[in-house]
XYZ file of C-alpha atoms in Angstrom:
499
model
C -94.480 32.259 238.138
C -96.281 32.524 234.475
C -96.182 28.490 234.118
C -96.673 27.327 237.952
C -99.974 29.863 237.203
C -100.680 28.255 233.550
C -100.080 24.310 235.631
C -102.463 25.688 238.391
C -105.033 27.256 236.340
C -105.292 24.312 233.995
C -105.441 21.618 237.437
C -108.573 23.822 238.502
C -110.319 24.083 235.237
C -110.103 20.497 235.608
C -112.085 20.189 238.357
C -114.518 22.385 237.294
C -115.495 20.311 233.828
C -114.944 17.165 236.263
C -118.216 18.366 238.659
C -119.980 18.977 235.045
C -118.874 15.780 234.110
C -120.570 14.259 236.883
C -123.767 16.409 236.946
C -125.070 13.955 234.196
C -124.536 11.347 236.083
C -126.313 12.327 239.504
C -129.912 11.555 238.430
C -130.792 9.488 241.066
C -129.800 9.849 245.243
C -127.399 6.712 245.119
C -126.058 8.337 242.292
C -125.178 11.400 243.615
C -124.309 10.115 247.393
C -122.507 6.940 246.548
C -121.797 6.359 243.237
C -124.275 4.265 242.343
C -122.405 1.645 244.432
C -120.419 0.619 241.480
C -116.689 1.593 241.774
C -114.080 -1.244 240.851
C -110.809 -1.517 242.567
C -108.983 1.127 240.879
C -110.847 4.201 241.680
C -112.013 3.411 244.949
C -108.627 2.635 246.095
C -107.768 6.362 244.675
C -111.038 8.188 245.760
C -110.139 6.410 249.233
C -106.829 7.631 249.774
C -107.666 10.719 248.742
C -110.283 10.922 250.918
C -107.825 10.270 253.974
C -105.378 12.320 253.131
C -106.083 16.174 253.044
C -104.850 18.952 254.472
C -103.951 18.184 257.786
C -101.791 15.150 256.404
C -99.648 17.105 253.723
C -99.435 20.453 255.559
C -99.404 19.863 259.151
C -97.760 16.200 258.344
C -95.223 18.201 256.996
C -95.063 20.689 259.882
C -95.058 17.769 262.435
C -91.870 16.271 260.576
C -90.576 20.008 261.056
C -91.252 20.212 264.706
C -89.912 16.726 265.729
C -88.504 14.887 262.967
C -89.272 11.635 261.561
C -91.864 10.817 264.481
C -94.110 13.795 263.132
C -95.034 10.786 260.566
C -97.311 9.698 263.629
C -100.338 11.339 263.135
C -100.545 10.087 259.066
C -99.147 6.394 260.325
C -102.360 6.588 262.788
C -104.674 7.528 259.824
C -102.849 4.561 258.041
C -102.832 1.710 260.462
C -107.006 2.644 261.053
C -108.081 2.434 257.433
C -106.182 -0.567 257.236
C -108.037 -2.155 260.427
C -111.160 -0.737 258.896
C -110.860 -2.596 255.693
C -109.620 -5.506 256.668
C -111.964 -6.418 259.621
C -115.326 -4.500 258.734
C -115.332 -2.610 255.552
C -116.996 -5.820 253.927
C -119.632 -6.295 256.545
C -120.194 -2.161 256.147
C -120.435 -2.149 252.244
C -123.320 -4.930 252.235
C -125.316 -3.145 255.101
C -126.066 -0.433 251.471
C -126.935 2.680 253.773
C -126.175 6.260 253.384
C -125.059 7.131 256.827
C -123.270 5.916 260.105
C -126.114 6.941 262.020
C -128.786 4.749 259.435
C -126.466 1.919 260.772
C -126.830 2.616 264.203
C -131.121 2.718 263.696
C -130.567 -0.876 261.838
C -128.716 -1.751 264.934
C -130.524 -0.733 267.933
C -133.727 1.078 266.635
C -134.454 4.500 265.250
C -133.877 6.781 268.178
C -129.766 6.253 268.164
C -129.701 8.138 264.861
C -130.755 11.583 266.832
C -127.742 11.838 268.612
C -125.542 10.376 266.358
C -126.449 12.296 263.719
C -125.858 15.318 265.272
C -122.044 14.231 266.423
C -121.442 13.079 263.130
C -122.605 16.408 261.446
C -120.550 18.356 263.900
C -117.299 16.245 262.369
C -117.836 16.330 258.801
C -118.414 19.727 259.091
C -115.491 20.232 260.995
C -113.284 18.112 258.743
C -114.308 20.820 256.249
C -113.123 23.379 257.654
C -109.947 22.246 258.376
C -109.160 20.954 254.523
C -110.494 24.497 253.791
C -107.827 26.434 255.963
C -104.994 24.493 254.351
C -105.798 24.960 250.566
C -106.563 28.551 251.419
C -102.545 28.537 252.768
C -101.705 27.443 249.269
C -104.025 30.058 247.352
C -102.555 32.635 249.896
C -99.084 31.315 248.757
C -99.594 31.296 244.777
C -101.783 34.366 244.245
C -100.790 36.365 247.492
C -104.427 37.043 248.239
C -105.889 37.673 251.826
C -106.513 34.878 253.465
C -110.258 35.052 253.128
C -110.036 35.762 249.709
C -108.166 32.433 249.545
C -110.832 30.632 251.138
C -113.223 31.693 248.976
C -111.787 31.531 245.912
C -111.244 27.570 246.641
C -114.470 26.926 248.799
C -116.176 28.025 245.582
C -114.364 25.221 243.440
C -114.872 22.651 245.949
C -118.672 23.294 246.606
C -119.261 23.942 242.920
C -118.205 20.814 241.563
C -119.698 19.149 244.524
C -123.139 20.539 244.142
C -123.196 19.660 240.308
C -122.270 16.063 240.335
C -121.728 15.059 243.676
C -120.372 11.522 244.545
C -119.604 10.877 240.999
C -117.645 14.364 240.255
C -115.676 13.770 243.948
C -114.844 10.845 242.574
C -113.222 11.536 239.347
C -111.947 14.615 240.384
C -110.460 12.798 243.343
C -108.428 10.289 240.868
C -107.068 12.991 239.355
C -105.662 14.842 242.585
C -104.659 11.006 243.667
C -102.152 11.291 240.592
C -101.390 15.017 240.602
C -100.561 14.131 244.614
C -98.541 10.971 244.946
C -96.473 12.597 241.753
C -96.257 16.086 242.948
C -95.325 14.923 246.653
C -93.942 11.404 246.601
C -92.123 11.890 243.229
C -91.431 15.518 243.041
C -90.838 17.292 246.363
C -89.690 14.831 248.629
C -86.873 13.600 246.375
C -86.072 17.420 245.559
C -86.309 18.425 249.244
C -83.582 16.067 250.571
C -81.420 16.696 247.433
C -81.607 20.506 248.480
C -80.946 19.606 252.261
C -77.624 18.439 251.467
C -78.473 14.422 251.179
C -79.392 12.134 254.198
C -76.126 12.413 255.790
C -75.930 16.247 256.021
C -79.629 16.157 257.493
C -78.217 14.101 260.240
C -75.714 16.411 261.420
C -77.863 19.326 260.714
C -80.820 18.329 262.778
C -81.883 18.846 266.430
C -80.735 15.801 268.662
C -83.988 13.626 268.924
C -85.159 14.167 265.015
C -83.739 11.020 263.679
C -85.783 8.977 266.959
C -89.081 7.506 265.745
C -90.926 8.581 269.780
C -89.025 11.966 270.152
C -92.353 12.981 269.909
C -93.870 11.207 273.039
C -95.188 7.866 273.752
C -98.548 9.898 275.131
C -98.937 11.545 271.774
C -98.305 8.783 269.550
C -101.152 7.134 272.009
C -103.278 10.249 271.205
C -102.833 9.588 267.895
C -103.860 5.987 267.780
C -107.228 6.443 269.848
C -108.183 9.293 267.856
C -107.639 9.371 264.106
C -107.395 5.162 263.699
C -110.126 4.895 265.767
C -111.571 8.162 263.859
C -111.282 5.924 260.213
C -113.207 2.862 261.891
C -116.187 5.166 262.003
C -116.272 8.275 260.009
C -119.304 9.016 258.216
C -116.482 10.411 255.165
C -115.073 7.312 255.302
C -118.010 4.737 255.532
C -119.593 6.683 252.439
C -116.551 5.784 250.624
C -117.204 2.125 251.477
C -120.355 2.773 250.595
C -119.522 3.037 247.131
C -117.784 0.155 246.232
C -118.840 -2.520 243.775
C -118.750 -5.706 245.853
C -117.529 -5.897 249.677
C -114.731 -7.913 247.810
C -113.474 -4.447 246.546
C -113.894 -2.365 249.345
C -111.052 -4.785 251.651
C -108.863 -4.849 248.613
C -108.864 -1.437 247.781
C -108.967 0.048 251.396
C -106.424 -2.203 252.378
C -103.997 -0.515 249.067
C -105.084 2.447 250.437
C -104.373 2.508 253.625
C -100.566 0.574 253.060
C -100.711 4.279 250.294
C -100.927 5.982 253.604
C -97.901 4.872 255.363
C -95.430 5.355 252.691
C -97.453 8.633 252.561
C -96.864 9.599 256.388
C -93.222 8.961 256.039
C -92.285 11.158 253.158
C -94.121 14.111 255.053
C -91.652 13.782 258.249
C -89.040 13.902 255.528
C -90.078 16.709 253.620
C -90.578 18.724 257.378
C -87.247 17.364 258.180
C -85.593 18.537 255.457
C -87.266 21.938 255.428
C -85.666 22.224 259.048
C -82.600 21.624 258.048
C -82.944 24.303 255.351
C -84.803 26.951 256.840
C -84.266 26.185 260.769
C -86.071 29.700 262.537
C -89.023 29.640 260.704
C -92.043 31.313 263.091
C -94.554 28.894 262.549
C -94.056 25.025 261.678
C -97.247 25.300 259.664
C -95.103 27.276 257.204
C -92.877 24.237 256.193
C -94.889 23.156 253.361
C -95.099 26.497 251.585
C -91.923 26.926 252.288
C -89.848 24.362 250.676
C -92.248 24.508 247.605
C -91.562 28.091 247.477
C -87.723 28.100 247.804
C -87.176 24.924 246.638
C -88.552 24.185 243.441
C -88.021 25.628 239.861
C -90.901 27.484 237.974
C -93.606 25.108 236.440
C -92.834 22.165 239.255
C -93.647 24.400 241.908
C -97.151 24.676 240.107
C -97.506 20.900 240.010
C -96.683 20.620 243.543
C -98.866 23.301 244.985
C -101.210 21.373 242.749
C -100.680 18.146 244.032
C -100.911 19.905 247.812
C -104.317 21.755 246.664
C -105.482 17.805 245.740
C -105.254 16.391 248.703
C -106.695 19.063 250.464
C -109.677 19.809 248.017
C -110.099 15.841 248.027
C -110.819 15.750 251.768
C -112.971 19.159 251.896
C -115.181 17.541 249.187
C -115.542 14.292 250.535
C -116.370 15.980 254.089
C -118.334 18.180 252.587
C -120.814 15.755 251.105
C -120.683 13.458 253.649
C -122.106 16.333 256.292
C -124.632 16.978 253.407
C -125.996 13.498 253.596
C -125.965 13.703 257.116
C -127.964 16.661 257.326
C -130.493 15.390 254.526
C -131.100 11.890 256.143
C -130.782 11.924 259.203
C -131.893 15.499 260.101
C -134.370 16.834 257.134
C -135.940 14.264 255.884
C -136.732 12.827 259.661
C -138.117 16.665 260.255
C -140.058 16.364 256.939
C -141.605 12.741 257.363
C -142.497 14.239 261.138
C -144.511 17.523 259.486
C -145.905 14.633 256.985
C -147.615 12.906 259.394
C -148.919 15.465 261.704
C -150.868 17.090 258.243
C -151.040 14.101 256.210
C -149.051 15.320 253.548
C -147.004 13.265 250.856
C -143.717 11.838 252.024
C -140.657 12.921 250.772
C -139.708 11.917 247.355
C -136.587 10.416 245.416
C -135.950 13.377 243.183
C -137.235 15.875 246.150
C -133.676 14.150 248.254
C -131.518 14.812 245.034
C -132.219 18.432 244.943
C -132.565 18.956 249.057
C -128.626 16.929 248.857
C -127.458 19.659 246.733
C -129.140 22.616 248.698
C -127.420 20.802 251.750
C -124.041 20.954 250.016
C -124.016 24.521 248.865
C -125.217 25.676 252.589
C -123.037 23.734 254.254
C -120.023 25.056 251.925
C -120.949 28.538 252.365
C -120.811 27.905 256.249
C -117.622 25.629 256.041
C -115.991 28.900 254.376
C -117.607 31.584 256.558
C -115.979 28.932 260.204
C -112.585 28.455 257.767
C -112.138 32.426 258.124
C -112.381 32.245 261.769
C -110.380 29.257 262.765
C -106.692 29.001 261.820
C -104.775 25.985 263.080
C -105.226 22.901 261.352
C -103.783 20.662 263.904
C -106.268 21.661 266.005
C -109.156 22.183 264.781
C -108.912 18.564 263.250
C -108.323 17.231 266.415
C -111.572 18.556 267.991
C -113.661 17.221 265.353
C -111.997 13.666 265.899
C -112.366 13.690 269.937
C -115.798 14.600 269.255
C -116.384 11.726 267.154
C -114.511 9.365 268.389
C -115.535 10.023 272.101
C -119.326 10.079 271.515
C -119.542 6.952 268.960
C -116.717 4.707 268.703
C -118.077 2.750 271.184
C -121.996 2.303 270.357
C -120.993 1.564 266.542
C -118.016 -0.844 267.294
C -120.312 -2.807 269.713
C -122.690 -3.105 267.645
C -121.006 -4.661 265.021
C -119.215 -7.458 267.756
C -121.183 -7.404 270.608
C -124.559 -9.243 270.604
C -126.008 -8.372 273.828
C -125.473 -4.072 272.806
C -128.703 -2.515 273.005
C -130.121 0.865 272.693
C -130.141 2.206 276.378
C -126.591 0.925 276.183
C -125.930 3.013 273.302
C -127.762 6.153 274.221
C -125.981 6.484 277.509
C -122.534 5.648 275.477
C -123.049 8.851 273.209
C -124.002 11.463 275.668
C -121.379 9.623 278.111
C -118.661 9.990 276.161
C -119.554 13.060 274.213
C -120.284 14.901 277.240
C -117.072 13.704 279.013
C -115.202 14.387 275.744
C -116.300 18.083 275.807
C -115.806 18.771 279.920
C -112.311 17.862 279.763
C -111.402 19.909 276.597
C -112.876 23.016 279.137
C -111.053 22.114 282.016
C -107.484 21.062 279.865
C -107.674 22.493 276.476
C -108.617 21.662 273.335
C -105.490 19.906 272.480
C -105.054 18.085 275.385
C -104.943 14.031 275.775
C -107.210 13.634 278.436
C -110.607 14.527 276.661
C -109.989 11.463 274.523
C -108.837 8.897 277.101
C -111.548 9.672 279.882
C -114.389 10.025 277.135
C -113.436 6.635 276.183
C -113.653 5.271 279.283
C -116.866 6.758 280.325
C -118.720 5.564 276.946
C -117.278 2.312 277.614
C -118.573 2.308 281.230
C -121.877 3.574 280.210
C -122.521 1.161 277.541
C -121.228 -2.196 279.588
C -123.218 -1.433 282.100
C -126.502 0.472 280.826
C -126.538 -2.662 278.194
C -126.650 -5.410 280.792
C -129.055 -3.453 283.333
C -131.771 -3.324 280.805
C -133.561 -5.230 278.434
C -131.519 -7.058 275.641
C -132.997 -5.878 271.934
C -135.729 -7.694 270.660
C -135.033 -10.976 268.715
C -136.560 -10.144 265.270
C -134.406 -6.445 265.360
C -131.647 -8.646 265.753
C -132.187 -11.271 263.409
C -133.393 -8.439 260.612
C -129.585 -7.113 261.619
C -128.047 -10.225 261.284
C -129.497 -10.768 257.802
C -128.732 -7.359 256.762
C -125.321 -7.632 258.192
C -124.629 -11.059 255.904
C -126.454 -9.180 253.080
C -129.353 -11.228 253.112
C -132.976 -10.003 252.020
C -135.169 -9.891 255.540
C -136.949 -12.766 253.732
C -134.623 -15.501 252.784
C -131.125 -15.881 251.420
C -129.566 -13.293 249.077
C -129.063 -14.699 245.740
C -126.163 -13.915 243.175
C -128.419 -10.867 241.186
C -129.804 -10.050 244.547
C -129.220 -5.990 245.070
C -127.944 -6.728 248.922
C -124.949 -8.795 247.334
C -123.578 -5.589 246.159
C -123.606 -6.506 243.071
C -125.499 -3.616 241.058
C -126.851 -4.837 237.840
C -124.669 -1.949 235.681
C -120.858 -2.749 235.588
C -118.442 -1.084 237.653
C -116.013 1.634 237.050
């Protein structure tokens, strides 16, 4: 164990002097949020897989592929297929909107009071998307340094949030092209082909298996549904994801690069099935599927690669906790504080809020919110599951206002309004009444936002012309007053050269 804890210690050390990196770099709000908006094809297709795939993917991917065979590759195919639908239909016309937020979209869109709600759905599942990256490094901690499991938590929540607080965007970044290597070496390269190897081959997996592993459905037609409407649906309007769209160069970069991503993810969602498959085949009574992953690592790998995988599993889990975690940071800030702020401003007259007053309040948002993400991580405990509720929530209370805002004209903001607390509300009775991991909160809170929107949107009055056009403009990343030229900020083109 000496060299998998001289591979691990050196992997974290990394990260550390990564966030200090990156601390020099965060003068300014679009520095520290986005990036500057100047990443060039390479990193942002690596900061956006790594983004996507976290905890849930690699350790209960893994534990789906355990439970029912090659169609526990579902869930990461989902994630997959919706960041490629995202980046080739809208991540262009998202990049040259140059916002912060999903819910600063929505106020473009229909006016300022659909960020309220939105806001507030949005912070509940970043936050929650936190949590759940947090509870699946801590598994790896617990496995390495066999630590309690809050001691686990803590000992990586206070890597994550520290390099997050110093540099923000720009230390998630680079530390999240390093865990996109460490990863897609340590899983794809190291541990899957090792896994099978150990399992006997292909061939003796077959006849080892349960009947039904080696079927791509075995895990039901209503799940792989599930699937679908939540997390692809999820990636069309994540505030995580958007403010990794938000960061690239030119909207010529962001459909590229997603799209590499996202075809990343499916090779990605297969070799977890494998690995799970594989792990059943080796150790068949284990008590809990979420033990696969540490499992085969643990028994299957010789001293120093076992580091470099446990590595590679820590970076896609610390990749998604950071990227969550500033993303419910910027929610908070804009689209809760600073609204709160410019309120009290008014009423006494005061100053509004400044630039360098929202770089310092972002990094007070980040460290609370990690403290908190740490403090929830200790009293949850399935990943599966708690990731799910943060995606119904999202995906039932927005998916519909911000999709049909983007492709349907004649959208306004009743419409929207009733959408949110339609589907929200719907989404939330039925995971009462059927349980948190049930289908039916997804499909009927669909519905119902659908409904309310259709309807609500035609009964009332359609959104004044010059919103509209000032959307339209915006949307095409033109200036309100005239055409956007080639040096023109909206082009999204920064004046600085990209990484």
């Amino acid at each position: 164990m000496a060299v998998d804890y001289l591979v691990m210690t050196a992997y974290l050390l990394g990260l550390v002097g990564a966030g200090w990196w990156g601390r020099r770099r965060a003068a300014s709000r679009s520095e520290f949020l986005v990036a500057g908006r100047r990443l060039g094809p390479l990193m942002y297709t690596g900061t956006m897989a790594a983004i996507v795939l976290g905890g849930a993917s690699t350790v209960g991917g893994v534990a789906l592929g355990y439970s029912y065979g090659i169609s526990g590759a579902a869930m990461v195919l989902a994630i997959g297929l919706g960041l490629l639908a995202l980046s080739i239909f809208f991540s262009a016309r998202i990049a040259r909107l140059r916002v912060y937020t999903v819910a600063e979209m929505l106020s473009l869109r229909y006016g300022d009071a659909a960020s309220v709600i939105s806001g507030v759905v949005m912070w509940m599942y970043t936050l929650m998307l936190v949590v759940t990256s947090t509870i699946a490094y801590a598994s790896v901690f617990d496995v390495l340094f066999d630590v309690p499991r809050w001691a686990a938590i803590v000992i990586g929540g206070s890597i994550v949030v520290g390099y997050s607080v110093l540099g923000g965007m720009w230390s998630i970044t680079l530390t999240d092209m390093v865990q996109f290597v460490v990863q897609s070496v340590g899983v794809l390269l190291l541990l899957l082909p090792i896994a099978v190897v150990k399992a006997g081959g292909f061939a003796a997996m077959a006849d080892r298996l349960p009947h039904g592993y080696l079927s791509p459905t075995s895990i039901g037609g209503q799940t792989i549904l599930t699937y679908v409407l939540i997390y692809s649906f999820g990636m069309l309007i994540g505030q995580d994801i958007w403010q990794r769209v938000f960061t690239a160069r030119s909207d010529r970069v962001a459909a590229w690069g997603g799209t590499a991503a996202g075809a990343y993810c499916l090779v990605y969602a297969v070799a977890g099935a494998v690995i799970g498959m594989a792990t059943k085949t080796l150790h068949p009574r284990l008590a809990d599927a979420d033990q696969a992953f540490a499992a085969i690592v643990q028994h299957a790998l010789p001293a120093g690669v076992k580091g470099l995988v446990l590595a590679a599993a820590l970076s896609a889990m610390m990749s998604t906790a950071s990227g969550a975690l500033i993303a419910s940071a910027t929610v908070a800030h804009n689209d809760v504080w600073v609204r709160l702020r410019r309120l009290a401003g008014r009423r006494s007259g005061g100053p509004a809020p400044r630039e360098s007053d929202g770089v310092a309040s972002d990094r007070v948002a980040v460290a609370v919110l990690g403290v908190l993400s740490m403090a929830l991580a200790c009293l949850l405990g399935d990943v599966i599951a708690a990731l799910t509720v943060a995606y119904d929530l999202l995906v039932g209370g927005l998916l519909i206002p911000v999709l049909g805002g983007l492709v349907w004209r004649r959208g306004n903001l009743q419409g929207a309004l009733a959408s949110m607390v339609a589907g929200g509300s719907t989404v939330l009775t039925f995971m009462v009444a059927d349980g948190l991991l049930a289908n039916e909160p997804i499909y009927y809170g669909l519905l119902a936002g659908l409904v309310a929107y259709v309807v609500v949107s035609l009964a009332t009055r359609p959104t004044e012309e010059a919103v509209v056009e000032a959307w339209r403009r915006r949307l095409a990343g033109e200036p309100p007053d005239g055409p956007v030229t080639a040096d023109s900020p909206a082009a999204g083109r920064p004046a600085t050269a990209g990484v």
